[in-house]
mmCIF file of C-alpha atoms in Angstrom:
data_model
loop_
_atom_site.group_PDB
_atom_site.id
_atom_site.type_symbol
_atom_site.label_atom_id
_atom_site.label_comp_id
_atom_site.label_asym_id
_atom_site.label_seq_id
_atom_site.Cartn_x
_atom_site.Cartn_y
_atom_site.Cartn_z
ATOM 1 C CA MET A 121 -36.197 9.934 19.974
ATOM 2 C CA ALA A 122 -34.193 13.097 20.580
ATOM 3 C CA ILE A 123 -32.930 14.680 17.375
ATOM 4 C CA GLU A 124 -29.215 15.421 17.707
ATOM 5 C CA ARG A 125 -27.957 15.671 14.102
ATOM 6 C CA VAL A 126 -29.611 17.783 11.393
ATOM 7 C CA ALA A 127 -28.792 18.014 7.694
ATOM 8 C CA ILE A 128 -30.088 20.979 5.716
ATOM 9 C CA LEU A 129 -30.430 20.822 1.940
ATOM 10 C CA GLY A 130 -30.358 24.368 0.619
ATOM 11 C CA ARG A 131 -27.873 27.065 1.611
ATOM 12 C CA GLY A 132 -30.003 30.014 0.531
ATOM 13 C CA ALA A 133 -31.797 32.539 2.709
ATOM 14 C CA VAL A 134 -34.013 30.109 4.639
ATOM 15 C CA GLY A 135 -31.330 27.451 4.986
ATOM 16 C CA LEU A 136 -28.773 29.953 6.237
ATOM 17 C CA LEU A 137 -31.240 31.464 8.688
ATOM 18 C CA TYR A 138 -32.236 28.219 10.383
ATOM 19 C CA GLY A 139 -28.841 26.545 10.045
ATOM 20 C CA SER A 140 -27.171 29.450 11.803
ATOM 21 C CA LEU A 141 -29.722 29.303 14.647
ATOM 22 C CA ILE A 142 -29.120 25.574 15.141
ATOM 23 C CA GLU A 143 -25.336 26.089 15.162
ATOM 24 C CA LYS A 144 -25.588 29.015 17.577
ATOM 25 C CA ASN A 145 -27.774 27.215 20.109
ATOM 26 C CA LEU A 146 -26.761 23.564 19.754
ATOM 27 C CA GLY A 147 -23.196 23.787 18.482
ATOM 28 C CA PRO A 148 -21.398 22.994 15.209
ATOM 29 C CA GLN A 149 -21.764 19.243 15.641
ATOM 30 C CA ALA A 150 -25.554 19.496 15.456
ATOM 31 C CA VAL A 151 -25.999 20.696 11.863
ATOM 32 C CA GLU A 152 -24.479 20.554 8.404
ATOM 33 C CA TYR A 153 -25.380 21.604 4.887
ATOM 34 C CA VAL A 154 -25.329 18.818 2.301
ATOM 35 C CA MET A 155 -25.007 19.377 -1.452
ATOM 36 C CA ASP A 156 -24.819 16.981 -4.374
ATOM 37 C CA ASP A 157 -21.199 16.572 -5.420
ATOM 38 C CA ALA A 158 -21.453 18.720 -8.551
ATOM 39 C CA ARG A 159 -23.030 21.614 -6.647
ATOM 40 C CA PHE A 160 -20.487 21.216 -3.853
ATOM 41 C CA ALA A 161 -17.658 21.572 -6.382
ATOM 42 C CA ARG A 162 -19.240 24.675 -7.940
ATOM 43 C CA HIS A 163 -19.539 26.389 -4.564
ATOM 44 C CA ALA A 164 -16.166 25.317 -3.163
ATOM 45 C CA GLY A 165 -14.444 28.177 -1.400
ATOM 46 C CA GLU A 166 -17.576 30.289 -0.954
ATOM 47 C CA LEU A 167 -18.182 31.632 2.550
ATOM 48 C CA PRO A 168 -21.671 33.081 2.954
ATOM 49 C CA THR A 169 -22.357 35.550 5.735
ATOM 50 C CA VAL A 170 -25.353 35.885 8.062
ATOM 51 C CA ASN A 171 -25.957 39.444 9.231
ATOM 52 C CA GLY A 172 -22.341 40.231 8.466
ATOM 53 C CA GLU A 173 -20.846 37.222 10.280
ATOM 54 C CA PRO A 174 -19.291 34.263 8.419
ATOM 55 C CA CYS A 175 -21.547 31.206 8.439
ATOM 56 C CA ARG A 176 -19.892 28.604 10.681
ATOM 57 C CA VAL A 177 -21.989 25.632 9.576
ATOM 58 C CA ARG A 178 -19.917 23.155 7.589
ATOM 59 C CA THR A 179 -20.932 21.977 4.123
ATOM 60 C CA VAL A 180 -20.314 18.411 2.949
ATOM 61 C CA PRO A 181 -20.776 16.669 -0.408
ATOM 62 C CA ALA A 182 -23.459 14.007 -0.652
ATOM 63 C CA SER A 183 -20.838 11.315 -1.307
ATOM 64 C CA GLU A 184 -19.456 11.879 2.215
ATOM 65 C CA ALA A 185 -22.812 12.253 3.973
ATOM 66 C CA THR A 186 -24.243 9.737 6.438
ATOM 67 C CA PRO A 187 -27.753 9.286 7.878
ATOM 68 C CA VAL A 188 -28.944 11.974 10.291
ATOM 69 C CA ASP A 189 -31.856 12.369 12.690
ATOM 70 C CA LEU A 190 -33.624 15.149 10.758
ATOM 71 C CA VAL A 191 -33.420 16.354 7.158
ATOM 72 C CA ILE A 192 -34.706 19.875 6.496
ATOM 73 C CA LEU A 193 -35.305 20.801 2.865
ATOM 74 C CA ALA A 194 -34.790 24.532 2.365
ATOM 75 C CA ILE A 195 -34.354 24.437 -1.393
ATOM 76 C CA LYS A 196 -36.240 26.012 -4.282
ATOM 77 C CA ALA A 197 -38.837 23.766 -5.902
ATOM 78 C CA PRO A 198 -36.922 23.350 -9.215
ATOM 79 C CA GLY A 199 -34.174 21.566 -7.255
ATOM 80 C CA MET A 200 -36.398 18.776 -5.922
ATOM 81 C CA PRO A 201 -35.146 15.958 -8.220
ATOM 82 C CA GLU A 202 -31.514 16.486 -7.185
ATOM 83 C CA ALA A 203 -32.505 16.939 -3.539
ATOM 84 C CA LEU A 204 -34.370 13.622 -3.457
ATOM 85 C CA ASP A 205 -31.288 11.840 -4.806
ATOM 86 C CA THR A 206 -29.064 13.544 -2.221
ATOM 87 C CA MET A 207 -31.441 12.503 0.557
ATOM 88 C CA GLU A 208 -30.752 8.832 -0.215
ATOM 89 C CA ARG A 209 -27.474 9.226 1.701
ATOM 90 C CA LEU A 210 -29.102 11.024 4.626
ATOM 91 C CA VAL A 211 -32.326 9.143 5.353
ATOM 92 C CA GLY A 212 -32.164 6.148 7.655
ATOM 93 C CA PRO A 213 -34.995 4.186 9.293
ATOM 94 C CA ARG A 214 -35.372 6.795 12.094
ATOM 95 C CA THR A 215 -34.774 9.978 10.071
ATOM 96 C CA ALA A 216 -37.494 12.628 10.261
ATOM 97 C CA ILE A 217 -38.073 14.841 7.217
ATOM 98 C CA ALA A 218 -39.359 18.420 7.162
ATOM 99 C CA SER A 219 -39.791 20.269 3.876
ATOM 100 C CA LEU A 220 -39.806 24.069 3.861
ATOM 101 C CA VAL A 221 -40.148 24.099 0.073
ATOM 102 C CA ASN A 222 -42.781 26.545 -1.111
ATOM 103 C CA GLY A 223 -46.061 25.247 -2.481
ATOM 104 C CA VAL A 224 -48.267 22.321 -1.500
ATOM 105 C CA THR A 225 -46.696 19.419 -3.407
ATOM 106 C CA SER A 226 -43.165 18.798 -2.067
ATOM 107 C CA GLU A 227 -44.148 16.438 0.762
ATOM 108 C CA GLU A 228 -46.053 14.217 -1.645
ATOM 109 C CA ARG A 229 -42.932 13.882 -3.777
ATOM 110 C CA ILE A 230 -40.841 13.121 -0.699
ATOM 111 C CA ALA A 231 -43.289 10.502 0.534
ATOM 112 C CA GLU A 232 -43.271 8.750 -2.843
ATOM 113 C CA ARG A 233 -39.551 8.081 -2.286
ATOM 114 C CA PHE A 234 -39.231 7.779 1.503
ATOM 115 C CA GLY A 235 -42.752 7.204 2.837
ATOM 116 C CA TRP A 236 -45.051 9.234 5.078
ATOM 117 C CA GLU A 237 -44.120 7.652 8.422
ATOM 118 C CA ARG A 238 -41.297 10.096 9.275
ATOM 119 C CA THR A 239 -42.468 13.044 7.129
ATOM 120 C CA VAL A 240 -44.169 16.129 8.594
ATOM 121 C CA LEU A 241 -46.029 18.859 6.706
ATOM 122 C CA SER A 242 -44.426 22.283 7.104
ATOM 123 C CA VAL A 243 -44.331 25.904 6.019
ATOM 124 C CA ALA A 244 -41.901 28.669 6.954
ATOM 125 C CA GLN A 245 -43.373 32.140 7.133
ATOM 126 C CA GLY A 246 -42.779 35.638 8.427
ATOM 127 C CA MET A 247 -39.023 35.852 7.949
ATOM 128 C CA ASP A 248 -37.542 38.810 6.090
ATOM 129 C CA ALA A 249 -34.282 37.148 5.048
ATOM 130 C CA VAL A 250 -32.607 38.591 1.956
ATOM 131 C CA PHE A 251 -29.772 36.719 0.249
ATOM 132 C CA ILE A 252 -27.906 38.647 -2.439
ATOM 133 C CA GLY A 253 -24.581 37.382 -3.741
ATOM 134 C CA SER A 254 -23.079 35.624 -0.720
ATOM 135 C CA ASP A 255 -24.579 37.844 1.989
ATOM 136 C CA MET A 256 -27.761 36.999 3.894
ATOM 137 C CA THR A 257 -29.397 39.501 6.215
ATOM 138 C CA TYR A 258 -32.526 39.302 8.331
ATOM 139 C CA SER A 259 -34.182 40.964 11.312
ATOM 140 C CA HIS A 260 -37.239 38.690 11.700
ATOM 141 C CA PRO A 261 -36.583 34.901 11.860
ATOM 142 C CA GLY A 262 -40.230 34.134 11.162
ATOM 143 C CA GLU A 263 -41.526 30.776 12.283
ATOM 144 C CA ILE A 264 -41.993 27.217 11.113
ATOM 145 C CA ARG A 265 -45.549 25.945 11.252
ATOM 146 C CA PHE A 266 -45.900 22.195 10.939
ATOM 147 C CA GLY A 267 -48.007 19.188 11.780
ATOM 148 C CA ALA A 268 -48.655 15.562 11.037
ATOM 149 C CA ALA A 269 -49.747 14.174 7.698
ATOM 150 C CA PRO A 270 -52.320 11.368 7.847
ATOM 151 C CA GLY A 271 -49.484 8.830 7.622
ATOM 152 C CA THR A 272 -47.014 10.462 10.011
ATOM 153 C CA ALA A 273 -46.033 8.153 12.871
ATOM 154 C CA ALA A 274 -46.837 9.037 16.467
ATOM 155 C CA GLY A 275 -44.087 10.981 18.180
ATOM 156 C CA VAL A 276 -42.435 12.438 15.089
ATOM 157 C CA VAL A 277 -44.051 15.864 15.442
ATOM 158 C CA ALA A 278 -43.049 15.994 19.111
ATOM 159 C CA ASP A 279 -39.442 15.055 18.225
ATOM 160 C CA VAL A 280 -39.204 17.816 15.629
ATOM 161 C CA ALA A 281 -40.817 20.343 17.994
ATOM 162 C CA ASP A 282 -38.272 19.460 20.673
ATOM 163 C CA LEU A 283 -35.407 20.089 18.230
ATOM 164 C CA TYR A 284 -36.826 23.452 17.149
ATOM 165 C CA ALA A 285 -37.274 24.497 20.783
ATOM 166 C CA ARG A 286 -33.693 23.600 21.725
ATOM 167 C CA ALA A 287 -32.364 25.280 18.560
ATOM 168 C CA GLY A 288 -34.196 28.531 19.192
ATOM 169 C CA ILE A 289 -36.296 28.225 16.038
ATOM 170 C CA PRO A 290 -39.744 29.792 16.481
ATOM 171 C CA TYR A 291 -42.448 27.262 15.646
ATOM 172 C CA VAL A 292 -46.137 26.426 15.948
ATOM 173 C CA VAL A 293 -47.584 22.914 15.820
ATOM 174 C CA GLU A 294 -50.739 23.094 13.699
ATOM 175 C CA THR A 295 -53.783 20.887 14.160
ATOM 176 C CA ASP A 296 -54.861 21.690 10.566
ATOM 177 C CA ILE A 297 -51.578 22.059 8.727
ATOM 178 C CA ARG A 298 -53.198 21.730 5.293
ATOM 179 C CA HIS A 299 -55.112 24.941 5.935
ATOM 180 C CA ARG A 300 -51.862 26.657 6.920
ATOM 181 C CA MET A 301 -50.066 25.379 3.803
ATOM 182 C CA TRP A 302 -52.787 26.745 1.523
ATOM 183 C CA THR A 303 -52.772 30.048 3.406
ATOM 184 C CA LYS A 304 -49.020 30.280 2.823
ATOM 185 C CA LEU A 305 -49.502 29.369 -0.854
ATOM 186 C CA MET A 306 -52.066 32.166 -1.122
ATOM 187 C CA LEU A 307 -49.526 34.571 0.366
ATOM 188 C CA ASN A 308 -46.743 33.435 -1.962
ATOM 189 C CA VAL A 309 -48.979 33.658 -5.006
ATOM 190 C CA GLY A 310 -49.446 37.309 -4.114
ATOM 191 C CA ILE A 311 -46.267 38.683 -2.575
ATOM 192 C CA ASN A 312 -43.615 36.613 -4.341
ATOM 193 C CA GLN A 313 -45.007 37.001 -7.817
ATOM 194 C CA VAL A 314 -45.948 40.668 -7.553
ATOM 195 C CA CYS A 315 -42.542 41.665 -6.173
ATOM 196 C CA MET A 316 -40.845 39.620 -8.895
ATOM 197 C CA VAL A 317 -42.843 41.184 -11.722
ATOM 198 C CA TYR A 318 -42.674 44.769 -10.459
ATOM 199 C CA GLY A 319 -39.212 44.594 -8.913
ATOM 200 C CA GLY A 320 -40.979 45.538 -5.713
ATOM 201 C CA THR A 321 -40.503 45.213 -1.964
ATOM 202 C CA TYR A 322 -42.693 44.393 1.012
ATOM 203 C CA GLY A 323 -43.295 48.109 1.373
ATOM 204 C CA SER A 324 -44.299 48.808 -2.236
ATOM 205 C CA ALA A 325 -46.629 45.797 -2.336
ATOM 206 C CA SER A 326 -48.305 46.951 0.883
ATOM 207 C CA GLU A 327 -48.820 50.591 -0.138
ATOM 208 C CA PRO A 328 -52.592 51.225 0.013
ATOM 209 C CA GLY A 329 -54.166 52.027 -3.344
ATOM 210 C CA SER A 330 -51.051 51.241 -5.377
ATOM 211 C CA GLU A 331 -51.088 49.076 -8.495
ATOM 212 C CA GLN A 332 -48.800 46.582 -6.779
ATOM 213 C CA ASN A 333 -51.109 46.317 -3.775
ATOM 214 C CA ARG A 334 -54.176 45.784 -5.982
ATOM 215 C CA CYS A 335 -52.360 43.012 -7.883
ATOM 216 C CA PHE A 336 -51.115 41.474 -4.615
ATOM 217 C CA VAL A 337 -54.628 41.229 -3.187
ATOM 218 C CA ALA A 338 -56.250 40.096 -6.461
ATOM 219 C CA ALA A 339 -53.757 37.245 -6.916
ATOM 220 C CA MET A 340 -54.325 36.097 -3.328
ATOM 221 C CA ARG A 341 -58.088 36.234 -3.686
ATOM 222 C CA GLU A 342 -57.911 33.962 -6.758
ATOM 223 C CA ALA A 343 -55.788 31.483 -4.786
ATOM 224 C CA LEU A 344 -58.342 31.641 -1.976
ATOM 225 C CA ALA A 345 -61.120 30.671 -4.389
ATOM 226 C CA VAL A 346 -59.081 27.722 -5.665
ATOM 227 C CA ALA A 347 -58.308 26.562 -2.112
ATOM 228 C CA ARG A 348 -62.002 26.548 -1.254
ATOM 229 C CA ALA A 349 -62.776 24.617 -4.414
ATOM 230 C CA GLU A 350 -60.182 22.067 -3.224
ATOM 231 C CA GLY A 351 -62.042 21.716 0.062
ATOM 232 C CA VAL A 352 -59.708 23.851 2.198
ATOM 233 C CA ASP A 353 -61.478 26.545 4.222
ATOM 234 C CA VAL A 354 -59.199 29.512 3.531
ATOM 235 C CA THR A 355 -61.055 32.725 4.388
ATOM 236 C CA GLU A 356 -60.978 36.480 3.873
ATOM 237 C CA ALA A 357 -59.724 36.715 7.452
ATOM 238 C CA ASP A 358 -56.732 34.594 6.433
ATOM 239 C CA LEU A 359 -56.101 36.893 3.481
ATOM 240 C CA SER A 360 -56.236 39.977 5.696
ATOM 241 C CA GLN A 361 -53.896 38.341 8.205
ATOM 242 C CA MET A 362 -51.332 37.585 5.487
ATOM 243 C CA ALA A 363 -51.545 41.126 4.098
ATOM 244 C CA ALA A 364 -50.983 42.487 7.609
ATOM 245 C CA LEU A 365 -48.008 40.167 8.061
ATOM 246 C CA ILE A 366 -46.328 41.557 4.942
ATOM 247 C CA ALA A 367 -47.054 45.128 6.027
ATOM 248 C CA SER A 368 -45.274 44.395 9.341
ATOM 249 C CA LEU A 369 -41.988 43.393 7.669
ATOM 250 C CA ASP A 370 -39.046 45.611 6.765
ATOM 251 C CA PRO A 371 -40.456 47.746 3.908
ATOM 252 C CA GLU A 372 -37.118 47.502 2.083
ATOM 253 C CA GLY A 373 -37.110 43.704 2.290
ATOM 254 C CA MET A 374 -38.190 41.436 -0.529
ATOM 255 C CA PRO A 375 -39.367 37.833 -0.964
ATOM 256 C CA SER A 376 -37.373 35.075 -2.615
ATOM 257 C CA MET A 377 -38.706 35.502 -6.165
ATOM 258 C CA ALA A 378 -37.735 39.180 -6.202
ATOM 259 C CA GLN A 379 -34.273 38.050 -5.135
ATOM 260 C CA ASP A 380 -34.334 35.490 -7.979
ATOM 261 C CA ARG A 381 -34.899 38.361 -10.405
ATOM 262 C CA ILE A 382 -31.831 40.175 -9.057
ATOM 263 C CA ASN A 383 -29.713 37.013 -9.018
ATOM 264 C CA GLY A 384 -30.954 35.766 -12.413
ATOM 265 C CA LYS A 385 -32.125 32.412 -11.040
ATOM 266 C CA PRO A 386 -35.109 30.218 -12.009
ATOM 267 C CA THR A 387 -38.204 30.929 -9.944
ATOM 268 C CA GLU A 388 -40.901 28.818 -8.299
ATOM 269 C CA VAL A 389 -43.633 30.150 -10.578
ATOM 270 C CA GLU A 390 -44.888 26.634 -11.331
ATOM 271 C CA GLU A 391 -45.513 26.085 -7.611
ATOM 272 C CA PHE A 392 -47.408 29.377 -7.347
ATOM 273 C CA SER A 393 -49.494 30.626 -10.287
ATOM 274 C CA GLY A 394 -48.798 27.363 -12.128
ATOM 275 C CA THR A 395 -50.594 25.443 -9.370
ATOM 276 C CA VAL A 396 -53.425 27.986 -9.157
ATOM 277 C CA ILE A 397 -53.989 27.890 -12.928
ATOM 278 C CA ARG A 398 -53.970 24.086 -13.144
ATOM 279 C CA LEU A 399 -56.430 23.653 -10.301
ATOM 280 C CA ALA A 400 -58.612 26.554 -11.454
ATOM 281 C CA GLU A 401 -59.037 24.826 -14.797
ATOM 282 C CA ARG A 402 -60.116 21.665 -12.987
ATOM 283 C CA HIS A 403 -62.814 23.585 -11.109
ATOM 284 C CA GLY A 404 -63.874 25.956 -13.893
ATOM 285 C CA LEU A 405 -62.611 29.084 -12.138
ATOM 286 C CA LEU A 406 -61.255 32.244 -13.748
ATOM 287 C CA VAL A 407 -57.855 33.435 -12.486
ATOM 288 C CA PRO A 408 -56.815 36.273 -14.834
ATOM 289 C CA THR A 409 -54.363 37.927 -12.432
ATOM 290 C CA ASN A 410 -52.428 34.706 -11.911
ATOM 291 C CA ARG A 411 -52.399 34.029 -15.649
ATOM 292 C CA TRP A 412 -50.941 37.487 -16.275
ATOM 293 C CA LEU A 413 -48.335 37.051 -13.530
ATOM 294 C CA TYR A 414 -47.371 33.613 -14.867
ATOM 295 C CA GLU A 415 -46.827 34.912 -18.397
ATOM 296 C CA ARG A 416 -44.897 37.954 -17.229
ATOM 297 C CA ILE A 417 -42.605 35.906 -14.971
ATOM 298 C CA ARG A 418 -41.845 33.473 -17.778
ATOM 299 C CA GLU A 419 -40.939 36.426 -19.989
ATOM 300 C CA LEU A 420 -38.571 37.757 -17.315
ATOM 301 C CA GLU A 421 -36.984 34.337 -16.777
ATOM 302 C CA ALA A 422 -36.331 34.023 -20.508
ATOM 303 C CA GLY A 423 -34.047 37.056 -20.222
ATOM 304 C CA PHE A 424 -31.837 35.564 -17.483
#
């Protein structure tokens, strides 16, 4: 089934990036942002920009939304309860669902409400989008990597891939998407948390021999150990690839948690070091760097 109408939940950096690409290549009728009614009222009148141009994608309240062909979640993890309620108005019997929420747990929460049949497993990586105030800028759109869950129906992955291709969204269909999701979690555990704690950038975290770089690599290596204990074959080669990816980005750019520090917003620390710590305890592993990052981030959040 060709996907013609897309609803995006989340009008932050990732949502603006991919929403603007869909609008540019498929037209304004193809995509909309949907917010719960209270959030819609709070943001009434705001006009975010993408690389200096006003975002032309319309935003509608959930009470006026109707079922679409594809729902893309581009929210922060703390917003999942509200997002699941909003999705009730958007998900019909043929609606595909793709979550770009960080971490490795969002699809399970979605499937508990809407089932696995139309849900794909996804990560977004490699973009350097920065969203401060109402202005989003980027030079690298990154890519969406996705694949089928065990319960995903035949044809759903192909439908979503077709939409991404027509919309000009870079993507890769993964045969082992769980490995990719854990690799992305490993990256986030390092780069997001280190840049948040140090107020750093992609450049400062990649500087050889620096304290930030040592913390970045140590946090990732702990996540790697936890992934392997969970039965996912994340390797040192994966770690090196992720470090090289960060080093290739705009050195002045920063990940979402560093932007949360600037904007005074709650972070996804529970999805990152919180997950690593919980699973490490299950397997009897020591993760001192992630424990330190977790405590420091909670201290910073308390000052927002």
